[in-house]
Tab-separated table of C-alpha atoms in Angstrom:
chain	number	residue	atom	x	y	z
A	1	MET	CA	23.418	24.182	-64.410
A	2	CYS	CA	23.837	27.765	-62.973
A	3	CYS	CA	26.982	27.352	-60.656
A	4	THR	CA	29.306	25.672	-62.972
A	5	ALA	CA	29.041	27.961	-65.584
A	6	ASP	CA	29.165	31.092	-63.544
A	7	GLN	CA	32.778	29.330	-62.145
A	8	ASN	CA	32.977	28.056	-66.033
A	9	HIS	CA	32.732	32.467	-66.750
A	10	ARG	CA	34.773	33.481	-64.379
A	11	CYS	CA	37.361	30.679	-63.299
A	12	ASP	CA	37.927	29.025	-66.519
A	13	GLU	CA	41.279	29.302	-69.229
A	14	ASN	CA	38.254	28.761	-71.991
A	15	ASP	CA	34.839	30.984	-72.800
A	16	ILE	CA	32.326	29.381	-71.765
A	17	TRP	CA	30.620	31.386	-75.145
A	18	THR	CA	32.862	30.424	-77.448
A	19	GLY	CA	34.741	27.525	-76.559
A	20	ARG	CA	38.179	29.198	-76.956
A	21	THR	CA	41.057	30.364	-74.781
A	22	LYS	CA	40.190	33.716	-73.518
A	23	ALA	CA	42.609	36.877	-74.334
A	24	PRO	CA	45.462	37.276	-71.713
A	25	SER	CA	43.560	41.055	-71.068
A	26	ILE	CA	41.058	38.867	-69.352
A	27	PRO	CA	41.131	38.540	-65.629
A	28	ARG	CA	41.122	34.403	-64.449
A	29	ALA	CA	39.811	34.212	-60.470
A	30	THR	CA	41.645	31.253	-58.702
A	31	TYR	CA	40.335	27.791	-57.072
A	32	GLY	CA	39.945	29.357	-53.878
A	33	THR	CA	37.733	31.733	-55.419
A	34	ALA	CA	35.710	28.749	-57.242
A	35	GLN	CA	35.628	26.959	-54.023
A	36	LYS	CA	34.310	30.462	-52.200
A	37	MET	CA	31.544	30.613	-55.246
A	38	ARG	CA	30.362	27.076	-54.277
A	39	ALA	CA	29.748	27.455	-50.994
A	40	ALA	CA	27.986	30.039	-51.207
A	41	VAL	CA	25.241	28.808	-54.091
A	42	SER	CA	25.200	25.665	-51.421
A	43	HIS	CA	24.338	27.729	-48.584
A	44	LYS	CA	21.568	29.642	-50.305
A	45	PHE	CA	19.634	26.295	-51.852
A	46	GLY	CA	20.387	24.460	-48.757
A	47	ARG	CA	19.558	27.078	-46.281
A	48	ASN	CA	17.223	29.716	-48.173
A	49	HIS	CA	15.941	27.569	-50.246
A	50	LYS	CA	15.430	24.700	-47.653
A	51	LEU	CA	16.631	22.348	-49.918
A	52	GLY	CA	19.399	20.304	-47.353
A	53	THR	CA	22.776	19.205	-48.030
A	54	GLN	CA	21.972	15.960	-49.870
A	55	PRO	CA	23.455	15.666	-53.699
A	56	TRP	CA	21.151	16.752	-56.421
A	57	SER	CA	19.788	14.416	-57.751
A	58	GLU	CA	16.623	12.056	-60.127
A	59	HIS	CA	13.541	11.494	-57.586
A	60	PRO	CA	13.441	7.785	-56.821
A	61	THR	CA	9.999	7.549	-57.686
A	62	ILE	CA	8.993	11.038	-59.592
A	63	THR	CA	10.094	10.416	-63.010
A	64	GLY	CA	11.790	14.187	-64.015
A	65	LYS	CA	11.496	15.666	-60.843
A	66	PHE	CA	15.555	16.097	-58.792
A	67	ILE	CA	15.561	16.559	-55.080
A	68	GLY	CA	18.687	17.748	-53.185
A	69	ASN	CA	21.189	20.658	-52.954
A	70	PRO	CA	21.908	21.729	-56.977
A	71	SER	CA	26.054	23.100	-55.947
A	72	LEU	CA	26.280	19.460	-54.326
A	73	SER	CA	25.475	17.334	-58.232
A	74	VAL	CA	28.415	14.836	-59.215
A	75	THR	CA	28.332	17.541	-62.590
A	76	VAL	CA	29.580	20.293	-60.418
A	77	SER	CA	31.986	17.890	-57.990
A	78	GLN	CA	33.292	16.572	-61.362
A	79	TYR	CA	33.836	19.865	-62.494
A	80	MET	CA	35.775	21.151	-59.509
A	81	VAL	CA	38.397	18.104	-58.872
A	82	SER	CA	38.667	19.250	-63.057
A	83	LEU	CA	38.978	22.835	-62.447
A	84	ARG	CA	41.691	21.930	-59.858
A	85	ARG	CA	43.895	19.752	-62.032
A	86	ARG	CA	43.495	22.282	-65.401
A	87	LYS	CA	44.975	25.269	-62.621
A	88	VAL	CA	47.816	23.149	-61.792
A	89	ARG	CA	48.804	22.096	-65.047
A	90	ALA	CA	48.053	25.655	-65.491
A	91	GLY	CA	51.488	26.766	-62.828
A	92	GLU	CA	48.354	28.275	-60.184
A	93	ALA	CA	49.159	26.906	-56.733
A	94	VAL	CA	46.247	26.232	-55.038
A	95	THR	CA	46.732	26.396	-50.754
A	96	SER	CA	45.980	27.336	-47.515
A	97	ALA	CA	47.205	30.190	-45.547
A	98	ARG	CA	50.669	29.459	-43.933
A	99	ALA	CA	49.995	28.660	-40.279
A	100	MET	CA	51.480	31.230	-37.922
A	101	ASP	CA	54.158	29.816	-35.553
A	102	GLU	CA	55.590	31.114	-32.430
A	103	ALA	CA	58.265	32.470	-33.587
A	104	THR	CA	56.911	34.795	-36.133
A	105	MET	CA	54.477	35.476	-32.745
A	106	LYS	CA	57.956	37.171	-30.842
A	107	HIS	CA	58.891	38.544	-33.563
A	108	LEU	CA	55.444	40.308	-33.550
A	109	TRP	CA	55.466	40.730	-30.426
A	110	ASP	CA	59.335	42.450	-29.529
A	111	PHE	CA	58.007	44.491	-32.701
A	112	ALA	CA	55.273	45.967	-30.682
A	113	TRP	CA	56.894	46.510	-27.420
A	114	ALA	CA	59.681	48.577	-29.186
A	115	THR	CA	56.920	50.572	-31.225
A	116	PRO	CA	56.582	54.021	-29.775
A	117	ARG	CA	53.527	56.247	-29.380
A	118	LYS	CA	52.617	58.590	-31.945
A	119	GLU	CA	50.690	61.440	-31.724
A	120	TYR	CA	47.067	61.225	-31.816
A	121	GLY	CA	44.820	62.588	-34.260
A	122	PRO	CA	44.185	62.265	-38.420
A	123	MET	CA	47.424	61.395	-40.719
A	124	SER	CA	47.577	63.469	-43.516
A	125	ARG	CA	47.557	61.134	-47.821
A	126	LYS	CA	50.540	63.293	-48.407
A	127	ARG	CA	52.343	62.198	-45.147
A	128	LYS	CA	51.083	58.831	-45.275
A	129	ALA	CA	52.882	58.085	-49.396
A	130	GLU	CA	56.088	59.753	-48.027
A	131	ASN	CA	56.262	57.600	-44.877
A	132	PRO	CA	54.112	54.418	-45.111
A	133	ALA	CA	56.236	52.592	-42.371
A	134	GLU	CA	54.830	54.516	-40.197
A	135	TRP	CA	50.893	53.580	-40.051
A	136	ALA	CA	50.420	52.436	-36.685
A	137	GLY	CA	52.181	52.973	-33.230
A	138	PHE	CA	51.650	51.482	-29.788
A	139	VAL	CA	48.516	51.154	-29.271
A	140	ILE	CA	47.702	49.978	-32.150
A	141	CYS	CA	50.413	47.284	-32.536
A	142	MET	CA	49.396	46.085	-28.785
A	143	MET	CA	45.459	45.778	-29.649
A	144	LEU	CA	46.875	43.912	-33.013
A	145	LEU	CA	48.260	41.861	-30.697
A	146	LEU	CA	45.995	40.999	-28.405
A	147	LEU	CA	43.506	39.896	-31.724
A	148	TYR	CA	46.212	37.841	-32.947
A	149	LEU	CA	46.594	36.038	-29.633
A	150	VAL	CA	43.250	34.973	-28.385
A	151	SER	CA	42.536	34.302	-32.406
A	152	MET	CA	45.842	31.553	-32.140
A	153	ILE	CA	44.938	30.637	-28.477
A	154	CYS	CA	41.388	30.355	-28.743
A	155	LEU	CA	41.394	28.601	-32.244
A	156	LEU	CA	38.840	31.851	-33.812
A	157	ARG	CA	38.034	32.559	-36.457
A	158	TYR	CA	38.956	36.105	-37.354
A	159	ASP	CA	35.188	37.608	-37.235
A	160	GLU	CA	34.445	35.699	-34.069
A	161	ALA	CA	37.470	37.224	-32.713
A	162	LEU	CA	36.799	40.899	-33.840
A	163	ARG	CA	32.928	40.406	-32.451
A	164	ILE	CA	34.058	39.703	-28.819
A	165	THR	CA	32.908	42.545	-26.754
A	166	TRP	CA	34.326	43.853	-22.623
A	167	ALA	CA	31.371	42.192	-21.248
A	168	ASP	CA	32.233	38.587	-22.930
A	169	ILE	CA	35.285	38.795	-21.000
A	170	THR	CA	35.887	38.378	-16.931
A	171	PHE	CA	38.800	38.685	-15.031
A	172	GLN	CA	39.109	36.347	-12.552
A	173	ASP	CA	40.864	35.643	-9.194
A	174	THR	CA	41.473	33.543	-6.340
A	175	THR	CA	42.005	33.625	-3.045
A	176	THR	CA	45.522	32.988	-3.716
A	177	PHE	CA	45.837	35.759	-4.566
A	178	ARG	CA	49.204	34.412	-7.126
A	179	PRO	CA	49.654	35.375	-10.450
A	180	ALA	CA	49.323	31.469	-11.693
A	181	ASP	CA	45.584	31.416	-10.083
A	182	PHE	CA	45.204	34.324	-12.547
A	183	ARG	CA	42.194	33.684	-14.862
A	184	VAL	CA	40.723	35.139	-18.291
A	185	LYS	CA	37.153	33.999	-18.859
A	186	LEU	CA	36.151	34.218	-22.564
A	187	GLU	CA	32.248	33.764	-22.909
A	188	LEU	CA	31.032	34.033	-26.733
A	189	PRO	CA	27.934	34.420	-28.140
A	190	PHE	CA	28.223	33.152	-30.250
A	191	ARG	CA	30.414	30.470	-32.987
A	192	LYS	CA	29.639	29.356	-36.588
A	193	THR	CA	29.518	25.813	-35.176
A	194	HIS	CA	27.246	26.808	-32.350
A	195	GLN	CA	24.572	29.262	-33.969
A	196	TYR	CA	21.963	28.344	-30.920
A	197	GLY	CA	24.152	29.206	-28.215
A	198	GLY	CA	25.876	25.721	-26.303
A	199	ILE	CA	29.575	27.687	-25.771
A	200	ALA	CA	31.948	25.967	-23.899
A	201	PRO	CA	33.519	28.944	-22.195
A	202	PHE	CA	37.461	29.850	-22.442
A	203	TYR	CA	39.423	29.840	-19.556
A	204	ILE	CA	42.932	31.230	-20.446
A	205	TYR	CA	46.048	31.297	-17.684
A	206	PRO	CA	49.363	33.392	-17.454
A	207	ASP	CA	52.092	31.636	-19.394
A	208	GLU	CA	54.714	33.135	-17.448
A	209	GLU	CA	57.584	31.216	-19.799
A	210	ARG	CA	56.508	32.527	-23.345
A	211	PRO	CA	55.552	36.120	-22.627
A	212	TRP	CA	55.306	36.778	-25.974
A	213	MET	CA	52.062	33.726	-25.867
A	214	CYS	CA	50.761	35.111	-22.957
A	215	LEU	CA	47.241	35.866	-23.482
A	216	VAL	CA	46.286	37.144	-19.892
A	217	ARG	CA	48.998	39.542	-20.453
A	218	MET	CA	47.632	40.969	-23.278
A	219	PHE	CA	44.821	41.386	-21.816
A	220	ALA	CA	45.886	43.030	-19.190
A	221	VAL	CA	47.746	45.337	-21.082
A	222	TRP	CA	45.218	46.198	-23.728
A	223	TRP	CA	42.857	46.998	-20.645
A	224	VAL	CA	44.792	49.561	-19.529
A	225	LEU	CA	45.248	51.678	-23.106
A	226	ALA	CA	41.740	51.392	-23.526
A	227	ARG	CA	40.896	53.112	-20.357
A	228	GLU	CA	43.407	55.839	-21.505
A	229	ARG	CA	40.948	56.379	-24.396
A	230	CYS	CA	37.531	55.050	-23.145
A	231	GLU	CA	36.015	56.582	-19.966
A	232	ASN	CA	34.068	53.621	-19.598
A	233	LEU	CA	34.660	50.108	-21.202
A	234	ASP	CA	31.479	48.633	-23.059
A	235	GLY	CA	30.793	47.586	-26.447
A	236	PHE	CA	33.792	45.985	-28.861
A	237	ILE	CA	37.251	45.149	-27.382
A	238	PHE	CA	39.028	46.025	-30.725
A	239	ARG	CA	38.005	49.186	-32.675
A	240	LYS	CA	38.152	50.581	-35.322
A	241	LYS	CA	41.407	52.332	-35.895
A	242	ILE	CA	41.744	55.782	-35.899
A	243	GLY	CA	44.616	58.016	-37.469
A	244	THR	CA	48.069	56.386	-36.979
A	245	ASP	CA	47.673	55.853	-33.188
A	246	SER	CA	44.517	55.565	-31.680
A	247	ILE	CA	40.936	53.691	-32.068
A	248	SER	CA	37.083	55.068	-31.399
A	249	VAL	CA	35.700	55.723	-28.565
A	250	ASN	CA	32.350	54.704	-30.279
A	251	PRO	CA	31.078	51.663	-28.445
A	252	THR	CA	29.433	50.066	-31.503
A	253	ASP	CA	32.354	51.271	-34.235
A	254	GLY	CA	34.436	47.317	-34.309
A	255	MET	CA	37.744	47.138	-36.528
A	256	THR	CA	36.427	45.144	-39.888
A	257	SER	CA	37.935	42.613	-41.494
A	258	ASP	CA	38.852	44.309	-44.500
A	259	ALA	CA	40.614	46.744	-42.041
A	260	PHE	CA	41.739	43.615	-39.986
A	261	LEU	CA	43.942	41.598	-42.944
A	262	GLU	CA	45.207	45.130	-43.979
A	263	CYS	CA	46.766	45.459	-40.564
A	264	PHE	CA	48.249	42.030	-40.309
A	265	LEU	CA	50.110	42.345	-43.884
A	266	ASN	CA	51.322	45.864	-42.783
A	267	ASN	CA	52.387	44.423	-39.553
A	268	LEU	CA	53.933	41.031	-41.043
A	269	LEU	CA	56.019	43.548	-43.430
A	270	ASP	CA	57.407	46.009	-39.958
A	271	ILE	CA	59.350	42.719	-38.821
A	272	GLY	CA	60.718	41.602	-42.690
A	273	ALA	CA	58.569	38.387	-43.132
A	274	ASP	CA	56.589	38.173	-46.620
A	275	PRO	CA	52.793	38.533	-45.767
A	276	ARG	CA	51.571	37.029	-49.131
A	277	PRO	CA	51.564	33.223	-48.504
A	278	TYR	CA	49.598	34.740	-44.979
A	279	GLY	CA	45.421	34.853	-44.393
A	280	THR	CA	42.810	36.165	-41.868
A	281	HIS	CA	42.704	31.815	-40.809
A	282	SER	CA	46.488	31.515	-40.357
A	283	PHE	CA	46.311	32.522	-36.443
A	284	ARG	CA	43.452	29.489	-36.153
A	285	GLN	CA	45.349	27.193	-38.343
A	286	GLY	CA	48.757	27.938	-35.978
A	287	GLY	CA	46.918	27.975	-32.946
A	288	CYS	CA	45.923	23.981	-33.387
A	289	GLN	CA	49.597	23.463	-34.172
A	290	PHE	CA	51.087	25.225	-31.173
A	291	LEU	CA	48.596	23.592	-29.118
A	292	TYR	CA	49.597	19.882	-30.638
A	293	LYS	CA	53.579	20.708	-31.498
A	294	VAL	CA	54.772	22.525	-28.851
A	295	CYS	CA	52.238	22.527	-25.674
A	296	ARG	CA	52.303	18.720	-26.603
A	297	TRP	CA	48.107	18.535	-26.364
A	298	ASP	CA	45.859	15.539	-27.233
A	299	PHE	CA	44.461	15.806	-30.206
A	300	ARG	CA	41.191	14.979	-28.484
A	301	ASP	CA	41.785	17.995	-26.072
A	302	ILE	CA	42.439	20.361	-29.022
A	303	CYS	CA	39.126	19.397	-31.198
A	304	ASP	CA	37.228	19.785	-27.395
A	305	TRP	CA	38.822	22.811	-26.899
A	306	GLY	CA	38.299	24.584	-30.808
A	307	GLY	CA	34.658	23.523	-30.655
A	308	TRP	CA	35.183	20.356	-33.165
A	309	ALA	CA	34.570	17.454	-30.258
A	310	GLU	CA	30.258	17.651	-30.430
A	311	ASN	CA	30.143	16.779	-34.330
A	312	PHE	CA	33.021	15.492	-35.247
A	313	ASP	CA	31.806	14.497	-38.917
A	314	ASN	CA	34.937	15.872	-40.355
A	315	PRO	CA	38.017	14.814	-39.291
A	316	GLY	CA	40.247	16.231	-42.305
A	317	THR	CA	39.331	19.339	-41.124
A	318	ILE	CA	41.940	19.536	-38.666
A	319	PHE	CA	44.326	17.591	-39.845
A	320	LYS	CA	44.588	19.942	-42.462
A	321	TYR	CA	45.142	22.659	-39.818
A	322	LEU	CA	47.965	20.277	-38.604
A	323	LEU	CA	49.574	19.198	-42.120
A	324	SER	CA	50.433	21.700	-44.420
A	325	TRP	CA	53.449	21.897	-46.815
A	326	ASN	CA	52.824	25.415	-47.088
A	327	ASP	CA	53.775	26.130	-43.269
A	328	ASN	CA	57.511	26.859	-42.495
A	329	PRO	CA	59.392	23.294	-42.058
A	330	ARG	CA	60.276	22.290	-38.494
A	331	GLU	CA	63.512	20.006	-39.597
A	332	GLN	CA	65.569	20.097	-42.720
A	333	ARG	CA	64.903	16.958	-44.360
A	334	GLU	CA	68.427	15.819	-44.965
A	335	HIS	CA	68.126	16.073	-40.592
A	336	TYR	CA	65.722	13.454	-40.190
A	337	MET	CA	67.595	10.376	-39.760
A	338	ASN	CA	70.678	12.223	-38.875
A	339	PRO	CA	71.744	10.776	-35.254
A	340	ASN	CA	73.977	14.210	-34.957
A	341	ARG	CA	71.716	16.582	-35.911
A	342	PRO	CA	71.276	19.772	-34.197
A	343	ARG	CA	69.515	20.381	-30.677
A	344	LYS	CA	66.526	21.558	-29.618
A	345	ASP	CA	66.231	24.959	-27.398
A	346	PRO	CA	65.613	23.163	-23.883
A	347	CYS	CA	62.057	22.089	-22.376
A	348	HIS	CA	60.540	25.024	-20.053
A	349	THR	CA	59.108	21.997	-18.205
A	350	CYS	CA	61.822	19.373	-18.099
A	351	GLY	CA	65.098	20.647	-19.272
A	352	ARG	CA	65.467	18.235	-21.830
A	353	THR	CA	66.497	19.723	-25.781
A	354	CYS	CA	66.310	16.254	-27.510
A	355	HIS	CA	63.586	15.986	-30.032
A	356	CYS	CA	61.411	13.727	-28.524
A	357	ALA	CA	60.981	16.181	-25.815
């Protein structure tokens, strides 16, 4: 089959035509690439050719006729299992992106507020090569911090966060005029799981105990900074980066996914974190863990907040978000049963320092 043949040709150790092992100079695609190839082919057959999502099988009454999606056949599924096994044996670590945690977000928050403003205008290639650490200034760091937080707190995919516009944001206040009653309403006109509307809005309140996780505070900061660059706030919230510390004034000139990933990895290098385990999906995964482990949200509330409650047909997805061996460990294994293990930071609500708080 074409799907298996292409994956074999690009990802396998053996050549599809000769059956021999490929030369070391020939690049091999990873297992993650093979998964993306299969997903793309499945979408093509299912959506464009209207073959649906049923497995590829022979027609029960018409001999020689096959129905269903060829990419979901038993042959392709068996090959993917075999490919993963061989990749692991060859030493490739088949893993997902590491989840972003609160401690790393605090480091990014501290670094952003300590970053000075840079001069307006483009930077020459010579200056970029001589000063690679000066890739962004205060304004860009604040925009990125808001992008990190909205992706993490609202459990958004990175492409959904990048497409947020100022028209999707509403600053709301009550008659009490207390800071705790102020909130931000985020209404998304699109989501991967809600392509035909019916998206529930996000109501975000201030987090005075954790300013580095306060999305309302960052929206307010970026509103002030964006008004300095743009007279009228419309179009995309996250704009194309201009120079080291400015954004595009064109409302339709949004930040691309490649630019976001490059800035994110550079930001991790700024705080001394290894950027290799992280990816654009780290914030959605980290948001699930933050709401469950730190905020003590109920499992069903997380599913409802993230948009999984209406079509909860794959519980394995949310489980993978909550638990992954690639994430930073919460506790050393030697202390699991240790009655004298070190105490945790005090709970902001009850003040307890035990691990069950």
